[in-house]
Amino acid sequence: MQVSVENISTVEKRLKIQVPAEEVNPQVDARLREIGKQVRLKGFRPGRIPFSVLKQRYGPQARAEVIQQAAQTSLQQAIEQESLRIVAAPRVEEEPKLDKESGLEFNAIIETYPDIETINVAEIAIERPQVSVTDDDVNEMLDTLKKQRIEWTDVERKPGEGDQALVEYTAKTEEGTVPEEGKHRLAVILGESGFEAMETAVSEMTAGEEKDLTLEFPADYGEATLAGKTAEVALTLAKVQEGKIPEIDEEFIKSFGVESGDSDELMTEIRKNLERELSQAVNTQLKTQLADRLTELHAGLEVPESIVTGEAHNMLQQMLRGADLKVTDEMLEHFRDPARKRVRSGLLLGELARQNDITIDGAKVRSTIEEIAQTYEEPREVVQMYYNDQRMLEAVENSVLESQVVDWVVDHAKVTDKEMSFQEAINQATQAAGQ
């Protein structure tokens, strides 16, 4: 078999494959004899059909079957012979041709992973967050938990600081009215909502009162069609409610899964959860920095378009989750650049692992799955579910491997420690994860 490789790009190649006639022709004859044992022809005993008759009657079928099988086999052998790391299934350009004298000839296009030179981690500079969970962080989280259990009671007065205003509204912009039918309902806690214009408006109203006014919606408002826009709003204050923060008693503590009802145990659990969240946040920050530095050092690295397309599709599906919209090429195109960046950084992280013999730690995979499972009512069933679902298991394995790579890089790169608070670490990680 002769194989020549033409580089279309650093990640796309054309294989020209030729299998000698002396290898292929006997396969056609052998296939004809197999057919002769299976078919029945009038005038001939089973298995006694002359070869010339078989060739005339079943020759095209035998040739087609041998061409298909020989092309698949030789293509796989060519990939192994040339040590090519392919990304997806090869694409045969034209129908393979079988000539009695020259043999089987065909071309195939393949996508490969890029060849990446040795990555010098010593050139990479990273800031490592220096942060720990303090008593203030634990107490702040306890306050948050208490607010989650607030009991709201209707009151007949104007809302004040800390009160909850239940409003209904329609908003008219240049693009139209939102919603098109009915009204939006919104719960606004005065002093905490971040929607100051709305808070100011309702603070002068009483339950049942209606008002028409112009409001500027926050840039991060949950309704995308109104975010950052100014609208003419028809507003109704439906209810004003006063909140009662619960006492930290046995009932309150047990409501968060601490069966003993002991306050010290609750505080310990809060600290553990915050430390777990902080560990994930620090890892996210380090991984994002590493990915950014790697892509800066390898900005010209070509990546396979099939992987980019798949990643763009995944990103779009995540954004559209729950929405009844059909994915279009235009929508996918919007995600191509961020998808390409994500694929490039993923390939570079994977290459770092390969170059430095970093392999998946099975024990860490197990502990990660068990940690996830602890947040469910039936942890054992969740663990089993992960190990029975290859896609879910691979997702955890990839995450663990990336964390191992980050840990390895921190030990070998230029690392500067940076002091920050718990909330700063969480905010920066959230921002990094959204990139």
Short mmCIF file of C-alpha atoms in Angstrom, two decimals:
data_model
loop_
_atom_site.label_atom_id
_atom_site.label_comp_id
_atom_site.label_asym_id
_atom_site.label_seq_id
_atom_site.Cartn_x
_atom_site.Cartn_y
_atom_site.Cartn_z
CA MET A 1 0.00 0.00 0.00
CA GLN A 2 1.27 3.46 -0.93
CA VAL A 3 0.25 6.51 1.11
CA SER A 4 1.06 10.17 0.49
CA VAL A 5 0.01 13.00 2.81
CA GLU A 6 -0.82 16.48 1.53
CA ASN A 7 -1.11 19.23 4.17
CA ILE A 8 -4.16 21.38 3.43
CA SER A 9 -3.59 23.17 6.75
CA THR A 10 -1.97 22.29 10.06
CA VAL A 11 -5.17 20.49 11.09
CA GLU A 12 -6.49 19.22 7.74
CA LYS A 13 -4.79 16.72 5.44
CA ARG A 14 -5.50 14.84 2.23
CA LEU A 15 -4.48 11.18 2.18
CA LYS A 16 -3.81 9.67 -1.24
CA ILE A 17 -4.03 5.91 -0.93
CA GLN A 18 -3.19 3.22 -3.47
CA VAL A 19 -3.62 -0.48 -2.77
CA PRO A 20 -1.85 -2.74 -5.35
CA ALA A 21 -3.98 -4.85 -7.68
CA GLU A 22 -2.33 -8.04 -6.46
CA GLU A 23 -3.80 -7.37 -3.00
CA VAL A 24 -7.31 -6.38 -4.07
CA ASN A 25 -8.11 -8.61 -7.07
CA PRO A 26 -7.84 -11.86 -5.06
CA GLN A 27 -10.31 -10.38 -2.55
CA VAL A 28 -12.85 -9.88 -5.35
CA ASP A 29 -12.41 -13.48 -6.48
CA ALA A 30 -12.71 -14.71 -2.89
CA ARG A 31 -15.90 -12.72 -2.39
CA LEU A 32 -17.38 -14.20 -5.59
CA ARG A 33 -16.70 -17.71 -4.30
CA GLU A 34 -18.42 -16.85 -1.00
CA ILE A 35 -21.43 -15.60 -2.95
CA GLY A 36 -21.39 -18.81 -4.99
CA LYS A 37 -21.85 -20.85 -1.80
CA GLN A 38 -24.88 -18.80 -0.77
CA VAL A 39 -26.92 -18.19 -3.93
CA ARG A 40 -29.18 -20.53 -5.86
CA LEU A 41 -29.30 -20.49 -9.69
CA LYS A 42 -31.65 -22.56 -11.80
CA GLY A 43 -29.76 -25.28 -13.64
CA PHE A 44 -26.85 -25.45 -11.20
CA ARG A 45 -26.38 -27.47 -8.05
CA PRO A 46 -25.78 -25.46 -4.82
CA GLY A 47 -22.09 -24.52 -4.55
CA ARG A 48 -21.39 -25.76 -8.10
CA ILE A 49 -21.99 -22.59 -10.09
CA PRO A 50 -19.10 -22.00 -12.56
CA PHE A 51 -16.84 -19.09 -11.65
CA SER A 52 -17.40 -17.47 -15.05
CA VAL A 53 -21.16 -17.42 -14.41
CA LEU A 54 -20.66 -15.97 -10.92
CA LYS A 55 -18.37 -13.29 -12.32
CA GLN A 56 -20.86 -12.32 -15.00
CA ARG A 57 -23.86 -12.29 -12.67
CA TYR A 58 -22.40 -11.10 -9.36
CA GLY A 59 -19.13 -9.44 -10.37
CA PRO A 60 -20.32 -5.82 -9.82
CA GLN A 61 -21.73 -6.71 -6.40
CA ALA A 62 -18.50 -8.42 -5.32
CA ARG A 63 -16.40 -5.50 -6.58
CA ALA A 64 -18.53 -2.94 -4.73
CA GLU A 65 -18.38 -4.88 -1.46
CA VAL A 66 -14.60 -5.40 -1.71
CA ILE A 67 -14.00 -1.74 -2.63
CA GLN A 68 -15.96 -0.57 0.41
CA GLN A 69 -14.23 -2.97 2.81
CA ALA A 70 -10.75 -2.46 1.34
CA ALA A 71 -11.14 1.32 1.43
CA GLN A 72 -12.13 1.26 5.11
CA THR A 73 -9.31 -1.11 6.04
CA SER A 74 -6.61 0.67 4.06
CA LEU A 75 -7.71 4.08 5.34
CA GLN A 76 -7.39 2.91 8.94
CA GLN A 77 -4.00 1.35 8.18
CA ALA A 78 -2.84 4.58 6.51
CA ILE A 79 -3.82 6.64 9.56
CA GLU A 80 -1.90 4.28 11.84
CA GLN A 81 1.07 4.09 9.44
CA GLU A 82 1.40 7.90 9.34
CA SER A 83 0.78 8.23 13.12
CA LEU A 84 -2.04 10.70 12.59
CA ARG A 85 -4.24 11.77 15.52
CA ILE A 86 -7.60 12.26 13.86
CA VAL A 87 -10.43 14.36 15.26
CA ALA A 88 -13.45 12.94 13.42
CA ALA A 89 -14.37 10.32 10.85
CA PRO A 90 -12.44 10.74 7.55
CA ARG A 91 -14.30 11.98 4.48
CA VAL A 92 -13.64 10.16 1.20
CA GLU A 93 -13.55 12.78 -1.58
CA GLU A 94 -14.78 10.60 -4.48
CA GLU A 95 -15.88 7.03 -4.94
CA PRO A 96 -12.79 4.78 -4.67
CA LYS A 97 -11.78 3.35 -8.05
CA LEU A 98 -10.66 -0.23 -8.58
CA ASP A 99 -8.64 -0.90 -11.72
CA LYS A 100 -7.64 -4.43 -12.62
CA GLU A 101 -4.08 -3.30 -13.39
CA SER A 102 -3.37 -0.41 -10.97
CA GLY A 103 -5.51 -1.54 -8.04
CA LEU A 104 -7.59 0.53 -5.63
CA GLU A 105 -7.08 4.30 -5.54
CA PHE A 106 -8.86 7.02 -3.57
CA ASN A 107 -8.36 10.25 -1.62
CA ALA A 108 -9.65 11.06 1.87
CA ILE A 109 -9.78 14.31 3.85
CA ILE A 110 -9.05 14.07 7.56
CA GLU A 111 -8.99 16.55 10.42
CA THR A 112 -6.19 16.09 12.93
CA TYR A 113 -5.23 17.54 16.25
CA PRO A 114 -2.59 20.26 15.80
CA ASP A 115 1.05 19.47 16.47
CA ILE A 116 2.00 21.63 19.45
CA GLU A 117 5.61 22.32 20.31
CA THR A 118 6.81 21.77 23.86
CA ILE A 119 5.06 24.26 26.14
CA ASN A 120 7.49 26.13 28.38
CA VAL A 121 5.47 26.60 31.56
CA ALA A 122 8.30 28.62 33.14
CA GLU A 123 7.29 31.51 30.83
CA ILE A 124 3.77 31.62 32.27
CA ALA A 125 2.97 34.15 35.03
CA ILE A 126 -0.07 33.51 37.23
CA GLU A 127 -1.60 35.27 40.24
CA ARG A 128 -2.70 32.82 42.93
CA PRO A 129 -5.52 34.04 45.20
CA GLN A 130 -4.58 34.00 48.87
CA VAL A 131 -7.90 33.77 50.66
CA SER A 132 -9.58 31.86 53.46
CA VAL A 133 -13.07 31.60 54.93
CA THR A 134 -13.38 33.93 57.93
CA ASP A 135 -15.90 34.00 60.77
CA ASP A 136 -17.44 37.08 59.14
CA ASP A 137 -17.98 35.08 55.92
CA VAL A 138 -19.72 32.33 57.90
CA ASN A 139 -21.92 34.84 59.75
CA GLU A 140 -22.78 36.59 56.50
CA MET A 141 -23.87 33.29 54.98
CA LEU A 142 -25.94 32.58 58.09
CA ASP A 143 -27.69 35.93 57.57
CA THR A 144 -28.35 34.93 53.96
CA LEU A 145 -29.89 31.64 55.11
CA LYS A 146 -32.08 33.50 57.58
CA LYS A 147 -33.31 35.78 54.80
CA GLN A 148 -34.22 32.69 52.77
CA ARG A 149 -36.62 31.72 55.57
CA ILE A 150 -38.22 35.14 56.05
CA GLU A 151 -41.97 35.02 56.72
CA TRP A 152 -43.76 37.76 54.76
CA THR A 153 -46.95 39.37 56.08
CA ASP A 154 -49.18 41.81 54.19
CA VAL A 155 -49.25 45.36 55.61
CA GLU A 156 -51.38 48.41 54.78
CA ARG A 157 -48.75 51.15 54.36
CA LYS A 158 -46.12 52.42 51.99
CA PRO A 159 -43.12 50.07 51.65
CA GLY A 160 -39.92 50.95 53.50
CA GLU A 161 -36.38 49.62 53.74
CA GLY A 162 -36.39 45.81 53.87
CA ASP A 163 -40.06 45.49 52.90
CA GLN A 164 -41.13 43.44 49.90
CA ALA A 165 -43.19 45.13 47.21
CA LEU A 166 -45.09 42.83 44.84
CA VAL A 167 -45.65 44.74 41.62
CA GLU A 168 -47.26 44.15 38.24
CA TYR A 169 -46.30 46.11 35.15
CA THR A 170 -46.19 46.49 31.39
CA ALA A 171 -43.31 48.34 29.73
CA LYS A 172 -43.43 50.07 26.36
CA THR A 173 -40.19 50.58 24.40
CA GLU A 174 -39.41 51.52 20.80
CA GLU A 175 -39.47 47.80 19.97
CA GLY A 176 -42.93 47.21 21.43
CA THR A 177 -44.76 46.35 24.64
CA VAL A 178 -43.41 43.83 27.17
CA PRO A 179 -45.13 41.51 27.76
CA GLU A 180 -47.29 41.45 24.64
CA GLU A 181 -50.17 40.03 26.70
CA GLY A 182 -50.91 40.29 30.42
CA LYS A 183 -48.49 41.78 32.94
CA HIS A 184 -45.08 40.94 34.37
CA ARG A 185 -44.98 40.25 38.10
CA LEU A 186 -41.95 41.24 40.16
CA ALA A 187 -40.97 41.02 43.84
CA VAL A 188 -38.85 44.00 44.89
CA ILE A 189 -37.13 44.06 48.29
CA LEU A 190 -36.36 47.70 49.01
CA GLY A 191 -32.68 48.33 49.59
CA GLU A 192 -31.63 44.99 48.10
CA SER A 193 -33.10 44.65 44.61
CA GLY A 194 -30.50 46.70 42.72
CA PHE A 195 -33.37 48.28 40.76
CA GLU A 196 -33.24 51.73 42.38
CA ALA A 197 -35.65 53.42 39.97
CA MET A 198 -38.32 50.84 40.74
CA GLU A 199 -37.67 51.07 44.50
CA THR A 200 -38.04 54.85 44.40
CA ALA A 201 -41.31 54.57 42.50
CA VAL A 202 -42.99 52.02 44.78
CA SER A 203 -41.78 53.70 47.98
CA GLU A 204 -44.36 56.44 47.36
CA MET A 205 -47.22 54.03 46.60
CA THR A 206 -49.69 51.96 48.61
CA ALA A 207 -51.20 48.56 47.81
CA GLY A 208 -53.63 48.73 44.89
CA GLU A 209 -52.27 52.03 43.59
CA GLU A 210 -51.45 52.43 39.89
CA LYS A 211 -48.91 54.77 38.32
CA ASP A 212 -47.58 55.58 34.84
CA LEU A 213 -43.92 56.58 34.72
CA THR A 214 -40.66 56.37 32.80
CA LEU A 215 -38.16 53.84 34.17
CA GLU A 216 -34.61 52.96 33.19
CA PHE A 217 -34.07 49.21 33.58
CA PRO A 218 -30.71 47.90 34.89
CA ALA A 219 -28.23 46.54 32.32
CA ASP A 220 -28.38 43.11 34.01
CA TYR A 221 -32.16 42.99 34.28
CA GLY A 222 -33.56 39.47 33.98
CA GLU A 223 -35.88 40.30 31.07
CA ALA A 224 -33.43 40.59 28.16
CA THR A 225 -35.77 42.72 26.03
CA LEU A 226 -35.78 45.41 28.75
CA ALA A 227 -32.21 45.19 30.07
CA GLY A 228 -30.45 48.56 29.88
CA LYS A 229 -33.44 50.26 28.22
CA THR A 230 -35.72 53.16 29.13
CA ALA A 231 -39.43 52.36 28.96
CA GLU A 232 -42.85 53.87 29.62
CA VAL A 233 -44.16 51.71 32.45
CA ALA A 234 -47.72 51.13 33.65
CA LEU A 235 -47.11 50.05 37.25
CA THR A 236 -49.42 48.55 39.87
CA LEU A 237 -48.35 47.93 43.47
CA ALA A 238 -50.22 44.72 44.28
CA LYS A 239 -49.01 44.12 47.84
CA VAL A 240 -46.68 45.47 50.50
CA GLN A 241 -45.20 42.85 52.81
CA GLU A 242 -43.19 43.08 55.99
CA GLY A 243 -40.66 40.37 56.70
CA LYS A 244 -39.96 38.57 59.96
CA ILE A 245 -36.48 37.05 60.16
CA PRO A 246 -36.59 33.66 61.93
CA GLU A 247 -34.79 32.83 65.15
CA ILE A 248 -31.89 30.38 64.98
CA ASP A 249 -33.72 27.64 66.82
CA GLU A 250 -33.82 23.86 66.45
CA GLU A 251 -36.54 23.97 63.79
CA PHE A 252 -34.57 26.50 61.72
CA ILE A 253 -31.35 24.47 61.96
CA LYS A 254 -33.05 21.20 61.02
CA SER A 255 -34.59 22.85 57.95
CA PHE A 256 -31.06 22.93 56.49
CA GLY A 257 -30.46 19.22 56.99
CA VAL A 258 -28.69 19.37 60.36
CA GLU A 259 -30.72 16.69 62.14
CA SER A 260 -29.13 17.31 65.55
CA GLY A 261 -30.51 20.85 65.61
CA ASP A 262 -27.18 22.00 67.03
CA SER A 263 -26.12 25.54 66.06
CA ASP A 264 -22.39 24.75 66.23
CA GLU A 265 -22.88 21.89 63.77
CA LEU A 266 -24.78 24.23 61.45
CA MET A 267 -21.92 26.75 61.55
CA THR A 268 -19.44 23.95 60.83
CA GLU A 269 -21.47 22.84 57.81
CA ILE A 270 -21.70 26.42 56.56
CA ARG A 271 -17.92 26.78 56.81
CA LYS A 272 -17.36 23.47 54.97
CA ASN A 273 -19.67 24.55 52.15
CA LEU A 274 -17.98 27.94 51.86
CA GLU A 275 -14.54 26.32 51.81
CA ARG A 276 -15.72 23.94 49.08
CA GLU A 277 -17.10 26.88 47.08
CA LEU A 278 -13.88 28.84 47.64
CA SER A 279 -11.72 25.93 46.48
CA GLN A 280 -13.74 25.71 43.26
CA ALA A 281 -13.53 29.49 42.79
CA VAL A 282 -9.75 29.56 43.20
CA ASN A 283 -9.38 26.65 40.78
CA THR A 284 -11.61 28.43 38.25
CA GLN A 285 -9.51 31.59 38.50
CA LEU A 286 -6.25 29.70 38.09
CA LYS A 287 -7.59 27.67 35.17
CA THR A 288 -8.88 30.81 33.43
CA GLN A 289 -5.55 32.59 33.87
CA LEU A 290 -3.68 29.55 32.59
CA ALA A 291 -5.98 29.22 29.58
CA ASP A 292 -5.56 32.93 28.79
CA ARG A 293 -1.75 32.76 29.03
CA LEU A 294 -1.59 29.63 26.89
CA THR A 295 -3.79 31.09 24.16
CA GLU A 296 -1.70 34.28 24.19
CA LEU A 297 1.48 32.25 23.70
CA HIS A 298 -0.16 30.17 20.93
CA ALA A 299 -2.46 32.77 19.34
CA GLY A 300 -1.81 31.41 15.84
CA LEU A 301 -2.63 27.81 16.69
CA GLU A 302 -5.16 26.40 14.22
CA VAL A 303 -7.88 24.21 15.67
CA PRO A 304 -10.15 21.67 13.94
CA GLU A 305 -13.33 23.32 12.68
CA SER A 306 -15.46 20.28 13.48
CA ILE A 307 -14.63 20.68 17.18
CA VAL A 308 -15.27 24.43 17.00
CA THR A 309 -18.67 23.81 15.42
CA GLY A 310 -19.55 21.28 18.11
CA GLU A 311 -18.50 23.63 20.90
CA ALA A 312 -20.41 26.56 19.36
CA HIS A 313 -23.48 24.33 19.20
CA ASN A 314 -23.06 23.35 22.89
CA MET A 315 -22.68 27.00 23.94
CA LEU A 316 -25.77 27.99 21.98
CA GLN A 317 -27.81 25.12 23.41
CA GLN A 318 -26.86 26.19 26.94
CA MET A 319 -28.01 29.73 26.23
CA LEU A 320 -31.27 28.52 24.68
CA ARG A 321 -31.99 25.96 27.40
CA GLY A 322 -35.73 25.85 27.88
CA ALA A 323 -36.41 28.21 24.96
CA ASP A 324 -38.47 26.94 22.03
CA LEU A 325 -36.16 28.24 19.29
CA LYS A 326 -34.65 26.52 16.27
CA VAL A 327 -30.86 26.68 15.97
CA THR A 328 -29.79 28.53 12.81
CA ASP A 329 -26.43 28.94 11.08
CA GLU A 330 -26.53 32.67 11.90
CA MET A 331 -26.96 31.91 15.59
CA LEU A 332 -24.09 29.41 15.51
CA GLU A 333 -21.83 31.91 13.76
CA HIS A 334 -22.23 34.29 16.70
CA PHE A 335 -20.59 31.70 18.98
CA ARG A 336 -17.75 30.63 16.70
CA ASP A 337 -15.08 32.99 18.04
CA PRO A 338 -15.66 32.24 21.75
CA ALA A 339 -15.98 28.55 20.86
CA ARG A 340 -12.67 28.65 18.97
CA LYS A 341 -10.99 30.26 21.99
CA ARG A 342 -12.43 27.63 24.32
CA VAL A 343 -11.35 24.78 22.03
CA ARG A 344 -7.85 26.23 21.65
CA SER A 345 -7.37 26.53 25.42
CA GLY A 346 -8.79 23.03 25.95
CA LEU A 347 -6.38 21.51 23.42
CA LEU A 348 -3.45 23.34 25.01
CA LEU A 349 -4.42 22.16 28.50
CA GLY A 350 -4.72 18.62 27.15
CA GLU A 351 -1.34 18.92 25.45
CA LEU A 352 0.22 20.09 28.73
CA ALA A 353 -1.12 16.92 30.35
CA ARG A 354 0.20 14.75 27.50
CA GLN A 355 3.66 16.34 27.40
CA ASN A 356 4.10 16.00 31.15
CA ASP A 357 2.53 12.54 31.61
CA ILE A 358 -0.33 13.87 33.74
CA THR A 359 -3.06 11.22 33.80
CA ILE A 360 -6.53 11.16 35.31
CA ASP A 361 -6.48 10.39 39.03
CA GLY A 362 -9.25 7.84 39.54
CA ALA A 363 -9.40 8.50 43.29
CA LYS A 364 -10.01 12.21 42.67
CA VAL A 365 -12.71 11.37 40.15
CA ARG A 366 -14.42 9.19 42.75
CA SER A 367 -14.19 11.81 45.51
CA THR A 368 -15.49 14.51 43.15
CA ILE A 369 -18.51 12.40 42.20
CA GLU A 370 -19.18 11.56 45.85
CA GLU A 371 -18.96 15.26 46.72
CA ILE A 372 -21.53 16.06 44.04
CA ALA A 373 -23.73 13.19 45.22
CA GLN A 374 -23.83 14.51 48.79
CA THR A 375 -26.08 17.35 47.64
CA TYR A 376 -28.81 14.83 46.70
CA GLU A 377 -31.19 12.81 48.85
CA GLU A 378 -29.86 9.44 47.58
CA PRO A 379 -26.06 9.87 47.24
CA ARG A 380 -25.37 6.21 46.42
CA GLU A 381 -27.80 6.21 43.52
CA VAL A 382 -26.23 9.40 42.15
CA VAL A 383 -22.72 7.91 42.33
CA GLN A 384 -23.95 4.83 40.47
CA MET A 385 -25.67 7.03 37.88
CA TYR A 386 -22.38 8.81 37.11
CA TYR A 387 -20.48 5.56 36.67
CA ASN A 388 -23.23 4.13 34.45
CA ASP A 389 -23.37 7.18 32.17
CA GLN A 390 -20.22 7.49 30.04
CA ARG A 391 -20.86 11.13 29.12
CA MET A 392 -21.39 12.22 32.72
CA LEU A 393 -18.32 10.28 33.84
CA GLU A 394 -16.14 11.76 31.09
CA ALA A 395 -17.26 15.27 32.04
CA VAL A 396 -16.04 14.72 35.61
CA GLU A 397 -12.83 13.06 34.38
CA ASN A 398 -12.05 16.01 32.11
CA SER A 399 -12.70 18.47 34.93
CA VAL A 400 -10.45 16.51 37.31
CA LEU A 401 -7.68 16.29 34.71
CA GLU A 402 -7.84 20.05 34.12
CA SER A 403 -7.55 20.62 37.88
CA GLN A 404 -4.53 18.31 37.98
CA VAL A 405 -2.92 20.29 35.15
CA VAL A 406 -3.58 23.55 37.00
CA ASP A 407 -2.01 22.14 40.18
CA TRP A 408 1.03 21.01 38.20
CA VAL A 409 1.42 24.39 36.50
CA VAL A 410 1.20 26.24 39.83
CA ASP A 411 4.21 24.19 40.96
CA HIS A 412 6.25 25.06 37.85
CA ALA A 413 5.14 28.51 36.63
CA LYS A 414 5.88 32.05 37.85
CA VAL A 415 3.31 32.35 40.62
CA THR A 416 2.57 35.52 42.59
CA ASP A 417 0.27 35.35 45.60
CA LYS A 418 -2.53 37.94 45.73
CA GLU A 419 -4.50 38.65 48.90
CA MET A 420 -8.26 38.97 48.47
CA SER A 421 -11.49 38.48 50.37
CA PHE A 422 -13.83 35.53 50.04
CA GLN A 423 -16.39 37.59 48.12
CA GLU A 424 -13.74 39.01 45.78
CA ALA A 425 -12.59 35.46 44.97
CA ILE A 426 -16.16 34.32 44.29
CA ASN A 427 -16.96 37.36 42.13
CA GLN A 428 -13.79 37.00 40.04
CA ALA A 429 -14.43 33.28 39.54
CA THR A 430 -18.02 33.98 38.44
CA GLN A 431 -16.76 36.55 35.97
CA ALA A 432 -14.07 34.16 34.69
CA ALA A 433 -16.56 31.32 34.26
CA GLY A 434 -18.77 33.56 32.13
CA GLN A 435 -16.03 34.31 29.60
#
